């Protein structure tokens, strides 16, 4: 991903989505304008403004966001010194299907990967 570039994004559903646990009535009036996606990224400058081609106005907590044209951006975030769980990685096939190519990890996975309770 390059700075100051537009990367179209699309909301895709998460079949295991638990939005009802987090979504409150106060959020339902939000219009979705001026959305920026931020989070556990590689650099403090990594902020993704929405592209003119994106519509995230109906996104909810727990949805997956598909980024187009970013290559393997999320894969550089796999170094254990970040002490963060790894996100799931999805791939869109030439036929338009979305496939899970790497499951997300839990804190238990991270703990065990780093040695856990070494005997």
XYZ file of N, CA and C in Angstrom:
357
model
N 0.844 -1.168 0.000
C 0.000 0.000 0.000
C 0.891 1.233 0.000
N 0.507 2.213 -0.747
C 1.267 3.449 -0.827
C 0.515 4.551 -0.109
N 1.265 5.484 0.477
C 0.640 6.612 1.152
C -0.075 7.493 0.144
N -1.131 8.123 0.588
C -1.905 9.077 -0.200
C -2.456 8.470 -1.487
N -2.736 7.187 -1.464
C -3.361 6.506 -2.589
C -4.768 6.089 -2.177
N -5.621 5.928 -3.148
C -6.966 5.437 -2.859
C -7.027 3.941 -3.102
N -7.562 3.229 -2.143
C -7.753 1.791 -2.258
C -9.230 1.510 -2.038
N -9.954 1.175 -3.111
C -11.386 0.914 -2.939
C -11.628 -0.175 -1.902
N -12.677 0.010 -1.117
C -13.026 -0.940 -0.067
C -14.484 -1.339 -0.212
N -14.795 -2.518 0.293
C -16.159 -3.024 0.236
C -16.441 -3.781 1.527
N -17.622 -3.598 2.083
C -18.038 -4.346 3.269
C -18.542 -5.705 2.811
N -18.016 -6.755 3.435
C -18.555 -8.088 3.186
C -18.992 -8.660 4.520
N -19.999 -9.483 4.500
C -20.549 -9.982 5.756
C -19.625 -11.002 6.387
N -19.730 -11.110 7.673
C -19.018 -12.107 8.456
C -20.093 -13.022 9.008
N -20.116 -14.269 8.576
C -21.179 -15.193 8.990
C -21.238 -15.379 10.499
N -20.114 -15.159 11.182
C -20.078 -15.309 12.642
C -20.196 -13.966 13.338
N -20.721 -12.981 12.634
C -20.795 -11.618 13.132
C -21.672 -11.533 14.386
N -21.166 -10.874 15.400
C -21.915 -10.660 16.641
C -22.218 -9.181 16.825
N -22.648 -8.502 15.751
C -22.915 -7.068 15.825
C -23.872 -6.708 16.942
N -24.847 -7.562 17.197
C -25.853 -7.238 18.200
C -25.234 -7.036 19.582
N -24.021 -7.515 19.803
C -23.369 -7.328 21.102
C -22.803 -5.919 21.257
N -22.545 -5.237 20.144
C -21.863 -3.947 20.194
C -22.670 -2.797 19.614
N -23.572 -3.074 18.724
C -24.257 -2.027 17.972
C -25.361 -1.424 18.818
N -25.313 -0.130 19.021
C -26.330 0.525 19.840
C -27.231 1.379 18.953
N -28.383 1.736 19.464
C -29.321 2.565 18.701
C -28.725 3.901 18.318
N -27.825 4.446 19.133
C -27.236 5.750 18.825
C -26.412 5.702 17.546
N -25.856 4.547 17.200
C -25.053 4.425 15.986
C -25.908 4.360 14.729
N -27.163 4.026 14.839
C -27.997 3.817 13.657
C -28.223 5.104 12.871
N -28.031 6.260 13.482
C -28.237 7.525 12.790
C -26.986 7.998 12.057
N -25.878 7.301 12.208
C -24.626 7.722 11.582
C -24.732 7.616 10.072
N -24.328 8.654 9.359
C -24.491 8.701 7.903
C -23.350 8.042 7.148
N -22.228 7.799 7.800
C -21.115 7.148 7.120
C -20.251 8.084 6.309
N -20.389 9.376 6.465
C -19.569 10.319 5.705
C -18.217 10.498 6.382
N -17.207 10.760 5.590
C -15.842 11.014 6.070
C -15.288 9.863 6.894
N -15.495 8.661 6.438
C -14.993 7.480 7.135
C -13.519 7.294 6.828
N -12.736 7.013 7.854
C -11.346 6.599 7.700
C -11.188 5.296 8.464
N -10.517 4.336 7.853
C -10.277 3.058 8.510
C -8.916 3.098 9.172
N -8.891 2.803 10.443
C -7.642 2.787 11.198
C -7.661 1.561 12.098
N -6.550 1.247 12.655
C -6.501 0.104 13.557
C -5.084 -0.378 13.708
N -4.936 -1.654 13.885
C -3.619 -2.249 14.090
C -2.901 -2.346 12.751
N -2.276 -1.274 12.386
C -1.587 -1.212 11.106
C -0.086 -1.170 11.337
N 0.663 -1.149 10.257
C 2.122 -1.256 10.343
C 2.810 0.037 10.741
N 2.197 1.141 10.515
C 2.856 2.425 10.680
C 1.812 3.430 11.153
N 2.236 4.425 11.899
C 1.277 5.420 12.370
C 0.677 6.224 11.228
N 1.339 6.251 10.089
C 0.800 6.966 8.935
C -0.181 6.121 8.131
N -0.364 4.881 8.510
C -1.258 3.992 7.772
C -2.706 4.262 8.165
N -3.329 5.115 7.410
C -4.742 5.427 7.565
C -5.344 5.294 6.175
N -6.457 4.622 6.066
C -7.072 4.410 4.765
C -8.328 5.260 4.630
N -8.225 6.431 3.976
C -9.458 7.170 3.692
C -10.269 6.363 2.687
N -11.566 6.480 2.748
C -12.367 5.713 1.803
C -12.209 6.289 0.406
N -12.188 5.414 -0.546
C -12.094 5.779 -1.953
C -13.443 6.312 -2.425
N -13.422 7.069 -3.500
C -14.676 7.523 -4.107
C -15.516 6.331 -4.573
N -14.869 5.193 -4.762
C -15.559 3.981 -5.221
C -16.095 3.139 -4.068
N -15.864 3.573 -2.827
C -16.233 2.778 -1.654
C -17.542 3.260 -1.047
N -18.283 2.336 -0.472
C -19.467 2.673 0.314
C -19.427 1.842 1.590
N -19.022 2.475 2.675
C -18.939 1.786 3.962
C -20.022 2.266 4.918
N -21.005 2.977 4.389
C -22.019 3.587 5.251
C -22.836 2.560 6.027
N -22.879 1.324 5.570
C -23.660 0.305 6.273
C -22.774 -0.663 7.051
N -21.498 -0.330 7.230
C -20.581 -1.212 7.963
C -20.926 -1.223 9.449
N -20.730 -2.367 10.055
C -20.946 -2.538 11.490
C -19.735 -3.216 12.099
N -19.606 -3.113 13.397
C -18.544 -3.817 14.106
C -18.692 -5.301 13.822
N -17.592 -5.941 13.468
C -17.616 -7.366 13.184
C -17.659 -7.699 11.709
N -17.972 -6.706 10.845
C -17.939 -6.952 9.404
C -16.502 -7.019 8.938
N -16.281 -7.725 7.848
C -14.982 -7.706 7.188
C -14.994 -6.580 6.162
N -13.848 -5.938 5.999
C -13.684 -4.917 4.969
C -12.703 -5.459 3.949
N -13.119 -5.501 2.702
C -12.274 -5.976 1.619
C -11.565 -4.771 1.013
N -10.233 -4.837 0.921
C -9.436 -3.785 0.294
C -8.983 -4.280 -1.068
N -9.218 -3.497 -2.089
C -8.754 -3.851 -3.426
C -7.384 -3.225 -3.675
N -6.570 -3.898 -4.459
C -5.304 -3.361 -4.978
C -4.249 -3.074 -3.917
N -4.229 -3.812 -2.815
C -3.194 -3.583 -1.804
C -2.208 -4.734 -1.696
N -2.381 -5.766 -2.484
C -1.441 -6.884 -2.454
C -1.457 -7.584 -1.114
N -0.280 -7.888 -0.602
C -0.143 -8.647 0.644
C 0.105 -7.724 1.832
N -0.513 -6.567 1.846
C -0.266 -5.562 2.882
C -0.379 -6.122 4.298
N -1.433 -6.851 4.597
C -1.648 -7.314 5.974
C -0.639 -8.365 6.407
N 0.040 -8.993 5.474
C 0.953 -10.072 5.833
C 2.235 -9.569 6.482
N 2.587 -8.308 6.320
C 3.802 -7.796 6.961
C 3.593 -7.597 8.456
N 2.369 -7.698 8.903
C 2.039 -7.475 10.309
C 2.130 -8.766 11.113
N 2.955 -9.688 10.698
C 3.008 -10.993 11.343
C 4.189 -11.175 12.281
N 4.965 -10.162 12.514
C 6.111 -10.310 13.403
C 5.621 -10.419 14.844
N 6.133 -11.380 15.621
C 5.616 -11.599 16.976
C 5.873 -10.442 17.939
N 6.840 -9.564 17.649
C 7.094 -8.482 18.604
C 5.946 -7.487 18.664
N 5.005 -7.545 17.731
C 3.834 -6.669 17.785
C 2.874 -7.089 18.897
N 2.967 -8.351 19.340
C 2.080 -8.892 20.380
C 0.612 -8.667 20.039
N 0.281 -8.827 18.787
C -1.091 -8.695 18.329
C -1.501 -9.986 17.640
N -2.775 -10.275 17.700
C -3.278 -11.431 16.968
C -3.256 -11.128 15.474
N -3.190 -12.177 14.673
C -3.151 -12.002 13.221
C -4.575 -11.954 12.676
N -4.827 -11.047 11.738
C -6.169 -10.975 11.160
C -6.394 -12.104 10.169
N -7.652 -12.438 9.916
C -7.896 -13.407 8.849
C -7.533 -12.777 7.513
N -7.136 -13.591 6.563
C -6.821 -13.107 5.222
C -7.795 -13.770 4.259
N -8.489 -12.932 3.513
C -9.460 -13.400 2.537
C -8.954 -13.073 1.141
N -9.318 -13.887 0.173
C -8.901 -13.660 -1.201
C -10.134 -13.707 -2.094
N -10.200 -12.771 -3.029
C -11.274 -12.793 -4.014
C -10.743 -13.479 -5.261
N -11.397 -14.544 -5.680
C -10.949 -15.303 -6.847
C -11.382 -14.607 -8.135
N -10.836 -15.056 -9.248
C -11.217 -14.514 -10.560
C -12.707 -14.705 -10.833
N -13.299 -15.718 -10.216
C -14.730 -15.983 -10.390
C -15.592 -15.109 -9.481
N -14.959 -14.328 -8.605
C -15.698 -13.447 -7.706
C -16.012 -14.043 -6.352
N -15.583 -15.275 -6.102
C -15.812 -15.904 -4.800
C -14.816 -15.366 -3.777
N -15.239 -15.290 -2.520
C -14.360 -14.883 -1.426
C -13.947 -16.144 -0.684
N -12.636 -16.365 -0.547
C -12.123 -17.560 0.137
C -11.250 -17.136 1.312
N -11.396 -17.849 2.417
C -10.533 -17.648 3.575
C -9.230 -18.387 3.301
N -8.114 -17.653 3.232
C -6.831 -18.307 2.971
C -5.954 -18.370 4.216
N -6.325 -17.649 5.260
C -5.657 -17.787 6.554
C -6.650 -17.384 7.635
N -6.837 -18.247 8.609
C -7.718 -17.930 9.730
C -7.064 -16.880 10.616
N -7.879 -16.084 11.273
C -7.370 -15.168 12.277
C -6.912 -15.953 13.492
N -6.045 -15.357 14.290
C -5.555 -16.054 15.479
C -6.135 -15.429 16.744
N -6.078 -16.184 17.818
C -6.558 -15.722 19.118
C -5.350 -15.395 20.003
N -5.618 -14.819 21.164
C -4.521 -14.563 22.107
C -3.919 -15.877 22.600
N -4.737 -16.912 22.711
C -4.222 -18.231 23.096
C -3.240 -18.733 22.040
N -3.586 -18.575 20.751
C -2.680 -18.967 19.662
C -1.356 -18.210 19.767
N -1.436 -16.905 20.005
C -0.232 -16.076 20.109
C 0.639 -16.546 21.269
N 0.019 -16.817 22.415
C 0.737 -17.274 23.596
C 1.462 -18.587 23.319
N 0.744 -19.529 22.712
C 1.347 -20.833 22.421
C 2.428 -20.728 21.351
N 2.231 -19.863 20.372
C 3.224 -19.655 19.317
C 4.535 -19.108 19.891
N 4.429 -18.319 20.937
C 5.612 -17.713 21.545
C 6.210 -18.572 22.660
N 5.749 -19.786 22.805
C 6.362 -20.695 23.773
C 5.443 -21.142 24.872
N 4.387 -20.394 25.155
C 3.440 -20.791 26.198
C 4.145 -21.094 27.508
N 3.685 -22.099 28.188
C 4.313 -22.542 29.433
C 5.368 -23.583 29.084
N 6.572 -23.133 28.857
C 7.662 -24.043 28.502
C 7.998 -24.894 29.720
N 7.990 -26.254 29.559
C 8.255 -27.132 30.717
C 9.684 -27.033 31.214
